[in-house]
PDB file of C-alpha atoms in Angstrom:
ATOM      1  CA  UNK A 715      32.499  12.158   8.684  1.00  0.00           C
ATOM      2  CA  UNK A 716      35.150  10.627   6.296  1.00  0.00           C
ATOM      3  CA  UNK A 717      38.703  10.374   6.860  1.00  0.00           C
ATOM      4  CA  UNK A 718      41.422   8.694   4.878  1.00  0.00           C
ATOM      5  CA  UNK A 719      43.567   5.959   6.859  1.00  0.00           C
ATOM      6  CA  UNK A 720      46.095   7.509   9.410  1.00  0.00           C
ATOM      7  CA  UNK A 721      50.031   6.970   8.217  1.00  0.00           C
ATOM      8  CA  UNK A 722      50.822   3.122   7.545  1.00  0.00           C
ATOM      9  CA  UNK A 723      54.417   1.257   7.265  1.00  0.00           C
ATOM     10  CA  UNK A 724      55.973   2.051   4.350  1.00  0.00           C
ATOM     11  CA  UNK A 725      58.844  -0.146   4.858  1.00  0.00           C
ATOM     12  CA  UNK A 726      58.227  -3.034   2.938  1.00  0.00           C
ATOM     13  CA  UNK A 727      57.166  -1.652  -0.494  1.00  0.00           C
ATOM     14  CA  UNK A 728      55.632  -5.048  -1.690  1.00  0.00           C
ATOM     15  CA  UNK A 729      53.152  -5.486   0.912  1.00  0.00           C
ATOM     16  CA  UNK A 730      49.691  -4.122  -0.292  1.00  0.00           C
ATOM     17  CA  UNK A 731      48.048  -4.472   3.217  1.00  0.00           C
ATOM     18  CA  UNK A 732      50.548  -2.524   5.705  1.00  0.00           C
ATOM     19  CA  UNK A 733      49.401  -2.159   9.721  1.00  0.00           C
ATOM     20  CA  UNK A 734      49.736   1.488  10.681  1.00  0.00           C
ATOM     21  CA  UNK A 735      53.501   2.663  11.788  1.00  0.00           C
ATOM     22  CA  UNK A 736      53.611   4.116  15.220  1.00  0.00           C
ATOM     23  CA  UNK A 737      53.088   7.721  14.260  1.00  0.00           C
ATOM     24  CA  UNK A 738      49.858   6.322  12.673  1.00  0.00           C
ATOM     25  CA  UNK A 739      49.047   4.665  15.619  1.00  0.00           C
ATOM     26  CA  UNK A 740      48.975   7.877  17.732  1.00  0.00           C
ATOM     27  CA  UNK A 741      47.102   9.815  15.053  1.00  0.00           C
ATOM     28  CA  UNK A 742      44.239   6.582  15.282  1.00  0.00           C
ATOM     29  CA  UNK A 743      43.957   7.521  18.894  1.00  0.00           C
ATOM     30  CA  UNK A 744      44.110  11.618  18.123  1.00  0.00           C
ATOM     31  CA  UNK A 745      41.319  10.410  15.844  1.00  0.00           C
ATOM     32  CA  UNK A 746      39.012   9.028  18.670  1.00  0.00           C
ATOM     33  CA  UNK A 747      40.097  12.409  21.507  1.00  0.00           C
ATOM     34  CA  UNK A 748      38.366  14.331  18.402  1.00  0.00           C
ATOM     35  CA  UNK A 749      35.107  12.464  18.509  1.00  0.00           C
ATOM     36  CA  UNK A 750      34.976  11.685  21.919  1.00  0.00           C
ATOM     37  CA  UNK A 751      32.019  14.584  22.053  1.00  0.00           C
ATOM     38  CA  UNK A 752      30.573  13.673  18.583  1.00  0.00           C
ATOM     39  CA  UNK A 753      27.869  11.033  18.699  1.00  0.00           C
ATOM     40  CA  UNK A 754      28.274   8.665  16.297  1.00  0.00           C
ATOM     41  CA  UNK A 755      26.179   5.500  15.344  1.00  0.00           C
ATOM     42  CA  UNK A 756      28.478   3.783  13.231  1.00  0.00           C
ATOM     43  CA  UNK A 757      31.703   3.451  12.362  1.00  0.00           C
ATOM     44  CA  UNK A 758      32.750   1.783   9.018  1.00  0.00           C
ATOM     45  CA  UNK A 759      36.399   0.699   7.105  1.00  0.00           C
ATOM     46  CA  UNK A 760      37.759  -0.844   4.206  1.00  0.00           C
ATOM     47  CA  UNK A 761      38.880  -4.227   5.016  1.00  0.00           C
ATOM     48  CA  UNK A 762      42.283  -3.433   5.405  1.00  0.00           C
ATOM     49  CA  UNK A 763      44.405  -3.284   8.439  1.00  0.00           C
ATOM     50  CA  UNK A 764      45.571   0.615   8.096  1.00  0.00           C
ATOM     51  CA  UNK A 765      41.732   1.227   8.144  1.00  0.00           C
ATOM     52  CA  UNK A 766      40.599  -0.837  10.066  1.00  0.00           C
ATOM     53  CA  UNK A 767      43.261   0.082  12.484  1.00  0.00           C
ATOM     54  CA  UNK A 768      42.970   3.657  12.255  1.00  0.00           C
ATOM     55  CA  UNK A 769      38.815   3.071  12.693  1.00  0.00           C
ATOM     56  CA  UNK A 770      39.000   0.943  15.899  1.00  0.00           C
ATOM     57  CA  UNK A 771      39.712   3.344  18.732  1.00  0.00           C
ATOM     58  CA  UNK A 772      37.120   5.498  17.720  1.00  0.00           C
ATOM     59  CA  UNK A 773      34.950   2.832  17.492  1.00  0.00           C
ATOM     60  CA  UNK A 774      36.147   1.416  20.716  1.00  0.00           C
ATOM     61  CA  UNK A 775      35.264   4.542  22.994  1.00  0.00           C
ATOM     62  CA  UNK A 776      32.239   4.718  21.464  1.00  0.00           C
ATOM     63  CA  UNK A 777      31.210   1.111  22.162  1.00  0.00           C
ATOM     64  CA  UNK A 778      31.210   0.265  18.349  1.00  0.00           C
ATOM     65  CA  UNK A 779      31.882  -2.478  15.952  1.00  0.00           C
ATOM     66  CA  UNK A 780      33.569  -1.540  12.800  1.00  0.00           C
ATOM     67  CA  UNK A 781      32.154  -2.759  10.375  1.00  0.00           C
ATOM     68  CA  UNK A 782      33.051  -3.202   6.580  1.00  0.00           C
ATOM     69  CA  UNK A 783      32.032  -1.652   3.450  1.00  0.00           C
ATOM     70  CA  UNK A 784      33.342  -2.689  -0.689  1.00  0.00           C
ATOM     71  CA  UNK A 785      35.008   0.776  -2.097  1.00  0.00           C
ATOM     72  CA  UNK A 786      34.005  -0.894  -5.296  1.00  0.00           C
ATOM     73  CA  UNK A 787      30.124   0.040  -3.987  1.00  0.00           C
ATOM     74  CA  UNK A 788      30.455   2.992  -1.522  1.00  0.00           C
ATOM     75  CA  UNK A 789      27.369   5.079  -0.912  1.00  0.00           C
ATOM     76  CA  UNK A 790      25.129   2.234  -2.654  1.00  0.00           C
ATOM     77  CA  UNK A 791      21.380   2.129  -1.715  1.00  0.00           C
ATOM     78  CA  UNK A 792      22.163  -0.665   1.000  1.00  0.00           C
ATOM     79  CA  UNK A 793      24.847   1.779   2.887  1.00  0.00           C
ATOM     80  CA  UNK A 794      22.046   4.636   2.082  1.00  0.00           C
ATOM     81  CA  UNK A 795      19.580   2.972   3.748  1.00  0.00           C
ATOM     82  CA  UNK A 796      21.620   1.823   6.704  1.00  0.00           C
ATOM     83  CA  UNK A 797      23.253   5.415   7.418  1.00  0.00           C
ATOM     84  CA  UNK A 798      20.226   7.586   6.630  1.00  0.00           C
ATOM     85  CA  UNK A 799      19.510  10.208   9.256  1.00  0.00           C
ATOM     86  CA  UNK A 800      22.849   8.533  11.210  1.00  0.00           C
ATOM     87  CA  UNK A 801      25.841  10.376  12.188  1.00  0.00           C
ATOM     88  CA  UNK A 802      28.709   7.748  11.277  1.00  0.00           C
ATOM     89  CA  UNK A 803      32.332   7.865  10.424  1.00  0.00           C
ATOM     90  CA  UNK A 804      33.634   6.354   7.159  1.00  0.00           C
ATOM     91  CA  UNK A 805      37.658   5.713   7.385  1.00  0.00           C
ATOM     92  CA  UNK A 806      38.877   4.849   3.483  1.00  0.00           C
ATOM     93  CA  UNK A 807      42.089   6.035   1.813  1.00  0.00           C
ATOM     94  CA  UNK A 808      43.137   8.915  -0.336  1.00  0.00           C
ATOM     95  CA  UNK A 809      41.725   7.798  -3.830  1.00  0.00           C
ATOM     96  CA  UNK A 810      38.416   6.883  -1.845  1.00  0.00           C
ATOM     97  CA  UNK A 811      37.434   9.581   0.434  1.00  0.00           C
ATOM     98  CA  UNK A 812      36.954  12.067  -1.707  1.00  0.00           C
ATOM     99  CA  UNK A 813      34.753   9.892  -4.102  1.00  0.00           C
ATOM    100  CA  UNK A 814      32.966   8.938  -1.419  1.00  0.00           C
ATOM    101  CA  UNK A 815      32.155  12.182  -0.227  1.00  0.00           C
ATOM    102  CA  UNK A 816      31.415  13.029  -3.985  1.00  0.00           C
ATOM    103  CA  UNK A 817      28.943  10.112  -4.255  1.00  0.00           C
ATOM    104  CA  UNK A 818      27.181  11.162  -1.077  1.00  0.00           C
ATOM    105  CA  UNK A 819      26.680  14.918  -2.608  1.00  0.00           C
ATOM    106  CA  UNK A 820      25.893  13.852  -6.381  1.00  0.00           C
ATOM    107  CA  UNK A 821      28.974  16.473  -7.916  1.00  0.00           C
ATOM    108  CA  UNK A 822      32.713  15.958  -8.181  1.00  0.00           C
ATOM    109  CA  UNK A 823      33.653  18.300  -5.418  1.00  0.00           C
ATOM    110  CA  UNK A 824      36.886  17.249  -4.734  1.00  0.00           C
ATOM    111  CA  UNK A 825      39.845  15.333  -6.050  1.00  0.00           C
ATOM    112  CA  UNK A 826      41.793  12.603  -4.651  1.00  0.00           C
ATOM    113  CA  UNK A 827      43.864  13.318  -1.410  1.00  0.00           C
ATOM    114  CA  UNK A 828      47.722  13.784  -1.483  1.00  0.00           C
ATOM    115  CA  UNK A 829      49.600  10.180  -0.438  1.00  0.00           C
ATOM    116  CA  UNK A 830      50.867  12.078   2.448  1.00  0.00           C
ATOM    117  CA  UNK A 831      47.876  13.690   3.984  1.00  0.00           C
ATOM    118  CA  UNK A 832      46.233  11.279   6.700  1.00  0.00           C
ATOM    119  CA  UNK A 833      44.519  15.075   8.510  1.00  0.00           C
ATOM    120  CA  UNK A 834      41.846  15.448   6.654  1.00  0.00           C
ATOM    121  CA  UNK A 835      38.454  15.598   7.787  1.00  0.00           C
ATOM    122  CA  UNK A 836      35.093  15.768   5.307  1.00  0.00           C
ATOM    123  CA  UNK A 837      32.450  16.613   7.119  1.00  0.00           C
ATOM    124  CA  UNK A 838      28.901  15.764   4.309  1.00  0.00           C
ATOM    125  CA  UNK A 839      26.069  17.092   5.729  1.00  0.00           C
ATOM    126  CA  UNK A 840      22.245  15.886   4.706  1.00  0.00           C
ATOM    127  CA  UNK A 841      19.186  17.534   5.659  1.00  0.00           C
ATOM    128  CA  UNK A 842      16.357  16.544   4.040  1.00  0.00           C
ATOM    129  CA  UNK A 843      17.375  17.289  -0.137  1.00  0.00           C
ATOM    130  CA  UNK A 844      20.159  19.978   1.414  1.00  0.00           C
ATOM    131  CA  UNK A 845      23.821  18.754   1.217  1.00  0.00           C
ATOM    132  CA  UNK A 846      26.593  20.970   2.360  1.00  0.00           C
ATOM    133  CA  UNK A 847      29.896  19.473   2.849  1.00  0.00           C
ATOM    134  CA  UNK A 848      33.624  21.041   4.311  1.00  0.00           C
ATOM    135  CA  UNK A 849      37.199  20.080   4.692  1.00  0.00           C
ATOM    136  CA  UNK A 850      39.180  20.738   8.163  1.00  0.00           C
ATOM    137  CA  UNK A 851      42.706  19.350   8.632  1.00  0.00           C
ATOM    138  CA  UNK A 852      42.917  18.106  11.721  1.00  0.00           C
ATOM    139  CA  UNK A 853      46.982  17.488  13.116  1.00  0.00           C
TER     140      UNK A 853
END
């Protein structure tokens, strides 16, 4: 499962590492009612507060750490090897999703996310050398 950051504060235009605002806040913990039945091993983020803060409910209920992964070197043969046959949630941001998603099914599938859109939900499936992948919006 990879989903981009729920909505940060856009107030301050020069900070580069904004906390969520409060409607992102709420959408963090709609994030972690919608898993609450999905089994998850891990849950990893970016090393930014939006992420990180969108990540940790989830992660929370489910008796998690969240732990970090480099955009720079998503889906590398060390996160490959940690995930494999894992269910886990990736939380990343609209230019990363997508490529990471992408990465995991060897095509360019799909293109970055709008700035705006913080509901949707890749779902990348692997089974064995079969990888199917979807997108649901989730509000």
């Amino acid at each position: 499962y990879l989903i981009r950051h729920a909505e940060k504060d856009r107030t301050d235009k020069t900070n580069a590492n904004p906390s969520l605002n409060l409607n992102g806040e709420l959408r963090a913990q709609k994030w972690s009612t919608y898993f609450k039945d999905i089994p998850l091993d891990a849950v990893y983020s970016t090393n930014y507060y939006r992420t990180i803060e969108t990540a940790t409910p989830t992660a929370f209920s489910k008796d998690l750490k969240v732990l970090k992964y480099d955009p720079r070197n998503m889906y590398d043969s060390i996160f490959r090897s940690e995930t494999k046959g894992k269910t886990v949630l990736v939380v990343g941001h609209s230019n990363t999703t997508p490529v990471f998603a992408n990465k995991i099914l060897g095509e360019k599938k799909y293109e970055n996310m709008d700035d705006n859109d913080n509901a949707s939900l890749f779902i990348v499936t692997i089974s064995g050398d079969n990888k199917t992948s979807k997108v649901e919006k989730v509000n």
